[in-house]
Amino acid sequence: MEQNTYAMPRIGDQAPEFKAVTTQGQVQFPGDYSGSWVILFSHPADFTPVCTSEFMTFASLEPKFNEANCKLIGLSVDGLYSHIAWLRTIKEKIEYRGMKQVEVNFPLIEDITMEVALKYGMMMPGESNTKAVRAVFVIDPKGVIRTIIYYPLSLGRNFDELYRVVIALQTADAFAVATPADWQPGDDVIVPTAGSCGIAKERMENKSADTTCHDWFFCTRKLDKDTVLKKVLNRP
Ligand code: BEZ
């Protein structure tokens, strides 16, 4: 049977456009999110345990993401009434790891035709023909895809890591730096490598007191936590 095939979106691409019905009304994506960061994520199915634990966790963290100018929007290939019933069940019945009466206020897209899931490469037939994998797209205020992460059906996501990704991307943009392994606000950041060895050597020799060069291609500098949080979270 012939099926629409799409190139999978890549980091650096404009987020593919779509119009969809959600639990919070119609959305036009990514236009409705212009000026905000947004995490578009898929889950395999409503009324399943790993997804339930994920939604409770993500909904509980939503204010923290919103404070970082980042909105959330979920998707599965279930229909709207399934979504509504599942989210109501979560709110009314599920208590899990200290979370209860959790209200999911971010939109959840219905995608029974799989149009959006196919467009975003969320369907991976080797894993499932009928369920989207756990995909995460972090999209910037200009609608550019900045990070893509995929998890299989059996593996629940780490939402602290997704928050770290958003803050790290915002920090990289705001301070023109890169962030090293396991970076958290307050840790040293990486000064971009200069174009040629000669320039890098000169920079190594003339570096400021808060910069450490481990070699010509690897310089870090201090960037304190307050400066990061003030800038990316607009804190006074
Ligand atoms: C879950 O969320 O628990 C789940 C969903 C689809 C397949 C396996 C697990």
mmCIF file of C-alpha atoms and ligand atoms in Angstrom:
data_model
loop_
_atom_site.group_PDB
_atom_site.id
_atom_site.type_symbol
_atom_site.label_atom_id
_atom_site.label_comp_id
_atom_site.label_asym_id
_atom_site.label_seq_id
_atom_site.Cartn_x
_atom_site.Cartn_y
_atom_site.Cartn_z
ATOM 1 C CA MET A 1 0.000 0.000 0.000
ATOM 2 C CA GLU A 2 1.319 3.419 -0.909
ATOM 3 C CA GLN A 3 1.824 5.803 1.963
ATOM 4 C CA ASN A 4 2.879 9.436 2.043
ATOM 5 C CA THR A 5 6.585 9.557 2.670
ATOM 6 C CA TYR A 6 8.271 12.588 4.156
ATOM 7 C CA ALA A 7 11.871 13.463 4.704
ATOM 8 C CA MET A 8 12.433 13.436 8.443
ATOM 9 C CA PRO A 9 12.912 16.945 9.788
ATOM 10 C CA ARG A 10 16.458 17.685 10.849
ATOM 11 C CA ILE A 11 18.126 19.962 13.340
ATOM 12 C CA GLY A 12 18.393 23.402 11.734
ATOM 13 C CA ASP A 13 15.278 22.931 9.555
ATOM 14 C CA GLN A 14 12.178 25.113 9.861
ATOM 15 C CA ALA A 15 9.592 23.100 11.785
ATOM 16 C CA PRO A 16 7.111 21.599 9.282
ATOM 17 C CA GLU A 17 3.763 23.393 9.333
ATOM 18 C CA PHE A 18 0.470 21.757 10.230
ATOM 19 C CA LYS A 19 -3.012 22.617 11.425
ATOM 20 C CA ALA A 20 -4.497 20.354 14.099
ATOM 21 C CA VAL A 21 -7.276 19.846 16.616
ATOM 22 C CA THR A 22 -6.088 19.628 20.218
ATOM 23 C CA THR A 23 -7.544 19.339 23.701
ATOM 24 C CA GLN A 24 -7.166 23.138 23.896
ATOM 25 C CA GLY A 25 -8.701 23.953 20.493
ATOM 26 C CA GLN A 26 -7.225 24.376 17.014
ATOM 27 C CA VAL A 27 -3.529 25.064 16.568
ATOM 28 C CA GLN A 28 -1.573 26.317 13.630
ATOM 29 C CA PHE A 29 1.954 25.080 14.094
ATOM 30 C CA PRO A 30 4.523 26.556 14.435
ATOM 31 C CA GLY A 31 2.961 29.975 13.695
ATOM 32 C CA ASP A 32 0.934 30.071 16.931
ATOM 33 C CA TYR A 33 4.194 29.632 18.868
ATOM 34 C CA SER A 34 6.175 32.363 17.149
ATOM 35 C CA GLY A 35 8.282 34.197 19.745
ATOM 36 C CA SER A 36 8.303 31.248 22.168
ATOM 37 C CA TRP A 37 10.370 28.150 22.502
ATOM 38 C CA VAL A 38 8.206 25.073 22.158
ATOM 39 C CA ILE A 39 8.614 21.382 22.840
ATOM 40 C CA LEU A 40 6.526 19.274 20.455
ATOM 41 C CA PHE A 41 6.518 15.696 21.709
ATOM 42 C CA SER A 42 4.749 12.482 20.832
ATOM 43 C CA HIS A 43 3.657 9.617 23.039
ATOM 44 C CA PRO A 44 2.626 6.127 21.879
ATOM 45 C CA ALA A 45 -0.902 5.895 23.258
ATOM 46 C CA ASP A 46 -3.406 7.253 25.762
ATOM 47 C CA PHE A 47 -4.274 5.045 28.742
ATOM 48 C CA THR A 48 -0.835 3.438 28.920
ATOM 49 C CA PRO A 49 1.361 3.480 32.009
ATOM 50 C CA VAL A 50 4.676 4.959 30.844
ATOM 51 C CA CYS A 51 2.814 7.741 28.996
ATOM 52 C CA THR A 52 0.720 8.446 32.086
ATOM 53 C CA SER A 53 3.839 8.825 34.229
ATOM 54 C CA GLU A 54 5.304 11.140 31.573
ATOM 55 C CA PHE A 55 2.229 13.348 31.312
ATOM 56 C CA MET A 56 1.966 13.721 35.071
ATOM 57 C CA THR A 57 5.632 14.683 35.256
ATOM 58 C CA PHE A 58 5.557 17.075 32.300
ATOM 59 C CA ALA A 59 2.341 18.756 33.479
ATOM 60 C CA SER A 60 3.846 19.249 36.950
ATOM 61 C CA LEU A 61 6.925 20.857 35.398
ATOM 62 C CA GLU A 62 4.990 23.001 32.917
ATOM 63 C CA PRO A 63 5.233 26.240 34.983
ATOM 64 C CA LYS A 64 9.021 25.818 35.079
ATOM 65 C CA PHE A 65 9.171 25.432 31.283
ATOM 66 C CA ASN A 66 6.794 28.385 30.800
ATOM 67 C CA GLU A 67 9.042 30.522 33.009
ATOM 68 C CA ALA A 68 11.813 29.761 30.495
ATOM 69 C CA ASN A 69 9.525 30.998 27.674
ATOM 70 C CA CYS A 70 8.969 27.403 26.560
ATOM 71 C CA LYS A 71 5.521 25.999 25.758
ATOM 72 C CA LEU A 72 4.591 22.333 25.568
ATOM 73 C CA ILE A 73 2.438 20.513 23.039
ATOM 74 C CA GLY A 74 1.874 16.756 22.917
ATOM 75 C CA LEU A 75 0.653 14.399 20.207
ATOM 76 C CA SER A 76 -0.458 10.829 19.762
ATOM 77 C CA VAL A 77 -2.325 9.055 17.006
ATOM 78 C CA ASP A 78 -5.352 8.725 19.291
ATOM 79 C CA GLY A 79 -8.545 10.732 18.837
ATOM 80 C CA LEU A 80 -9.702 13.787 20.759
ATOM 81 C CA TYR A 81 -12.258 11.955 22.935
ATOM 82 C CA SER A 82 -9.674 9.414 23.996
ATOM 83 C CA HIS A 83 -7.314 12.268 24.932
ATOM 84 C CA ILE A 84 -10.029 14.035 26.939
ATOM 85 C CA ALA A 85 -11.046 10.854 28.776
ATOM 86 C CA TRP A 86 -7.430 9.930 29.556
ATOM 87 C CA LEU A 87 -6.515 13.392 30.868
ATOM 88 C CA ARG A 88 -9.689 13.390 32.995
ATOM 89 C CA THR A 89 -8.745 9.985 34.418
ATOM 90 C CA ILE A 90 -5.261 11.255 35.247
ATOM 91 C CA LYS A 91 -6.743 14.228 37.091
ATOM 92 C CA GLU A 92 -9.456 12.354 38.937
ATOM 93 C CA LYS A 93 -7.877 9.006 39.714
ATOM 94 C CA ILE A 94 -4.130 8.759 39.444
ATOM 95 C CA GLU A 95 -1.769 9.404 42.305
ATOM 96 C CA TYR A 96 1.871 8.742 41.457
ATOM 97 C CA ARG A 97 5.147 9.710 43.142
ATOM 98 C CA GLY A 98 3.549 12.466 45.204
ATOM 99 C CA MET A 99 1.674 13.905 42.212
ATOM 100 C CA LYS A 100 -2.122 13.907 42.329
ATOM 101 C CA GLN A 101 -5.039 15.785 40.763
ATOM 102 C CA VAL A 102 -2.651 16.691 37.981
ATOM 103 C CA GLU A 103 -4.274 18.847 35.358
ATOM 104 C CA VAL A 104 -2.709 18.755 31.906
ATOM 105 C CA ASN A 105 -3.125 22.300 30.628
ATOM 106 C CA PHE A 106 -0.954 22.104 27.547
ATOM 107 C CA PRO A 107 -2.569 21.044 24.253
ATOM 108 C CA LEU A 108 -2.588 17.418 23.177
ATOM 109 C CA ILE A 109 -2.959 16.968 19.410
ATOM 110 C CA GLU A 110 -5.281 14.353 17.935
ATOM 111 C CA ASP A 111 -3.623 12.745 14.952
ATOM 112 C CA ILE A 112 -5.727 9.767 13.955
ATOM 113 C CA THR A 113 -4.688 10.168 10.312
ATOM 114 C CA MET A 114 -0.996 10.128 11.409
ATOM 115 C CA GLU A 115 -0.429 13.125 9.160
ATOM 116 C CA VAL A 116 1.622 15.058 11.695
ATOM 117 C CA ALA A 117 3.341 11.972 13.100
ATOM 118 C CA LEU A 118 4.514 11.008 9.595
ATOM 119 C CA LYS A 119 5.576 14.553 8.772
ATOM 120 C CA TYR A 120 7.745 14.687 11.886
ATOM 121 C CA GLY A 121 9.197 11.179 11.585
ATOM 122 C CA MET A 122 7.454 10.016 14.741
ATOM 123 C CA MET A 123 6.339 6.701 13.217
ATOM 124 C CA MET A 124 9.070 4.081 13.288
ATOM 125 C CA PRO A 125 7.702 0.817 11.869
ATOM 126 C CA GLY A 126 10.504 -1.272 13.367
ATOM 127 C CA GLU A 127 9.201 -0.210 16.778
ATOM 128 C CA SER A 128 5.462 -0.005 15.989
ATOM 129 C CA ASN A 129 3.234 0.442 12.939
ATOM 130 C CA THR A 130 0.365 1.844 14.955
ATOM 131 C CA LYS A 131 1.946 3.976 17.682
ATOM 132 C CA ALA A 132 4.273 6.960 17.548
ATOM 133 C CA VAL A 133 7.595 6.595 19.337
ATOM 134 C CA ARG A 134 8.495 9.058 22.093
ATOM 135 C CA ALA A 135 9.852 11.901 19.952
ATOM 136 C CA VAL A 136 10.909 15.298 21.281
ATOM 137 C CA PHE A 137 11.397 18.357 19.072
ATOM 138 C CA VAL A 138 12.761 21.503 20.711
ATOM 139 C CA ILE A 139 11.896 24.449 18.470
ATOM 140 C CA ASP A 140 13.134 28.010 18.910
ATOM 141 C CA PRO A 141 11.161 31.290 18.728
ATOM 142 C CA LYS A 142 11.876 31.542 14.982
ATOM 143 C CA GLY A 143 10.394 28.099 14.336
ATOM 144 C CA VAL A 144 13.763 26.384 13.797
ATOM 145 C CA ILE A 145 14.249 22.839 15.105
ATOM 146 C CA ARG A 146 17.153 22.974 17.544
ATOM 147 C CA THR A 147 17.147 19.528 19.156
ATOM 148 C CA ILE A 148 15.558 16.184 18.322
ATOM 149 C CA ILE A 149 15.506 13.265 20.765
ATOM 150 C CA TYR A 150 13.850 9.888 20.261
ATOM 151 C CA TYR A 151 13.028 7.249 22.849
ATOM 152 C CA PRO A 152 11.481 3.829 22.264
ATOM 153 C CA LEU A 153 8.060 2.803 23.571
ATOM 154 C CA SER A 154 9.356 1.180 26.739
ATOM 155 C CA LEU A 155 11.536 4.060 27.957
ATOM 156 C CA GLY A 156 10.077 7.043 29.807
ATOM 157 C CA ARG A 157 11.794 10.372 29.198
ATOM 158 C CA ASN A 158 13.892 12.347 31.661
ATOM 159 C CA PHE A 159 12.153 15.733 31.887
ATOM 160 C CA ASP A 160 14.946 17.342 33.896
ATOM 161 C CA GLU A 161 17.153 16.633 30.880
ATOM 162 C CA LEU A 162 14.627 18.267 28.537
ATOM 163 C CA TYR A 163 14.629 21.358 30.780
ATOM 164 C CA ARG A 164 18.447 21.333 30.737
ATOM 165 C CA VAL A 165 18.357 21.190 26.924
ATOM 166 C CA VAL A 166 16.093 24.275 26.728
ATOM 167 C CA ILE A 167 18.220 26.295 29.162
ATOM 168 C CA ALA A 168 21.465 25.197 27.484
ATOM 169 C CA LEU A 169 20.208 26.200 24.018
ATOM 170 C CA GLN A 170 19.027 29.563 25.328
ATOM 171 C CA THR A 171 22.371 30.094 27.067
ATOM 172 C CA ALA A 172 24.289 29.202 23.907
ATOM 173 C CA ASP A 173 22.245 31.771 21.960
ATOM 174 C CA ALA A 174 22.409 34.513 24.584
ATOM 175 C CA PHE A 175 26.139 34.289 25.326
ATOM 176 C CA ALA A 176 27.524 32.910 22.018
ATOM 177 C CA VAL A 177 29.030 29.898 23.746
ATOM 178 C CA ALA A 178 28.656 26.113 23.676
ATOM 179 C CA THR A 179 27.898 23.934 26.672
ATOM 180 C CA PRO A 180 30.029 20.937 27.654
ATOM 181 C CA ALA A 181 29.017 17.468 28.777
ATOM 182 C CA ASP A 182 26.497 17.430 31.626
ATOM 183 C CA TRP A 183 26.450 21.251 31.725
ATOM 184 C CA GLN A 184 24.180 22.913 34.247
ATOM 185 C CA PRO A 185 23.750 26.689 34.843
ATOM 186 C CA GLY A 186 26.760 27.871 36.865
ATOM 187 C CA ASP A 187 29.193 25.454 35.200
ATOM 188 C CA ASP A 188 31.906 26.752 32.879
ATOM 189 C CA VAL A 189 30.933 27.161 29.229
ATOM 190 C CA ILE A 190 32.940 26.565 26.079
ATOM 191 C CA VAL A 191 34.336 29.472 24.121
ATOM 192 C CA PRO A 192 33.819 28.740 20.413
ATOM 193 C CA THR A 193 36.912 27.502 18.595
ATOM 194 C CA ALA A 194 38.587 30.216 16.572
ATOM 195 C CA GLY A 195 38.761 29.723 12.805
ATOM 196 C CA SER A 196 42.444 28.902 12.549
ATOM 197 C CA CYS A 197 45.149 27.493 14.736
ATOM 198 C CA GLY A 198 47.076 30.794 14.618
ATOM 199 C CA ILE A 199 44.096 32.819 15.932
ATOM 200 C CA ALA A 200 43.404 30.186 18.567
ATOM 201 C CA LYS A 201 47.029 30.242 19.729
ATOM 202 C CA GLU A 202 46.910 34.034 19.986
ATOM 203 C CA ARG A 203 43.685 33.782 21.959
ATOM 204 C CA MET A 204 45.256 31.243 24.283
ATOM 205 C CA GLU A 205 48.068 33.661 24.988
ATOM 206 C CA ASN A 206 45.806 36.724 25.467
ATOM 207 C CA LYS A 207 42.985 35.049 27.301
ATOM 208 C CA SER A 208 41.143 36.804 30.112
ATOM 209 C CA ALA A 209 41.381 35.719 33.727
ATOM 210 C CA ASP A 210 38.065 33.854 33.676
ATOM 211 C CA THR A 211 39.102 31.722 30.666
ATOM 212 C CA THR A 212 40.977 28.428 30.878
ATOM 213 C CA CYS A 213 42.482 26.828 27.785
ATOM 214 C CA HIS A 214 42.997 23.082 28.059
ATOM 215 C CA ASP A 215 44.552 23.136 24.580
ATOM 216 C CA TRP A 216 44.307 25.409 21.523
ATOM 217 C CA PHE A 217 40.926 23.909 20.521
ATOM 218 C CA PHE A 218 39.373 23.660 23.974
ATOM 219 C CA CYS A 219 38.848 26.828 26.029
ATOM 220 C CA THR A 220 36.258 27.272 28.763
ATOM 221 C CA ARG A 221 35.167 30.345 30.642
ATOM 222 C CA LYS A 222 33.244 31.072 33.771
ATOM 223 C CA LEU A 223 29.595 32.026 33.463
ATOM 224 C CA ASP A 224 27.917 32.289 36.810
ATOM 225 C CA LYS A 225 24.499 30.876 37.491
ATOM 226 C CA ASP A 226 22.854 34.214 38.338
ATOM 227 C CA THR A 227 23.984 35.734 35.044
ATOM 228 C CA VAL A 228 22.545 32.770 33.128
ATOM 229 C CA LEU A 229 19.249 32.721 35.002
ATOM 230 C CA LYS A 230 18.831 36.493 34.829
ATOM 231 C CA LYS A 231 19.256 36.397 31.079
ATOM 232 C CA VAL A 232 17.338 33.287 30.118
ATOM 233 C CA LEU A 233 14.630 33.410 32.777
ATOM 234 C CA ASN A 234 14.403 37.215 32.876
ATOM 235 C CA ARG A 235 14.988 37.144 36.602
ATOM 236 C CA PRO A 236 15.685 40.474 38.333
HETATM 237 C C1 BEZ B 1 3.334 2.868 27.887
HETATM 238 O O1 BEZ B 1 3.225 4.086 27.820
HETATM 239 O O2 BEZ B 1 3.312 2.278 28.960
HETATM 240 C C2 BEZ B 1 3.515 2.082 26.654
HETATM 241 C C3 BEZ B 1 2.917 2.496 25.475
HETATM 242 C C4 BEZ B 1 3.068 1.741 24.336
HETATM 243 C C5 BEZ B 1 3.798 0.565 24.369
HETATM 244 C C6 BEZ B 1 4.416 0.178 25.544
HETATM 245 C C7 BEZ B 1 4.270 0.939 26.693
#
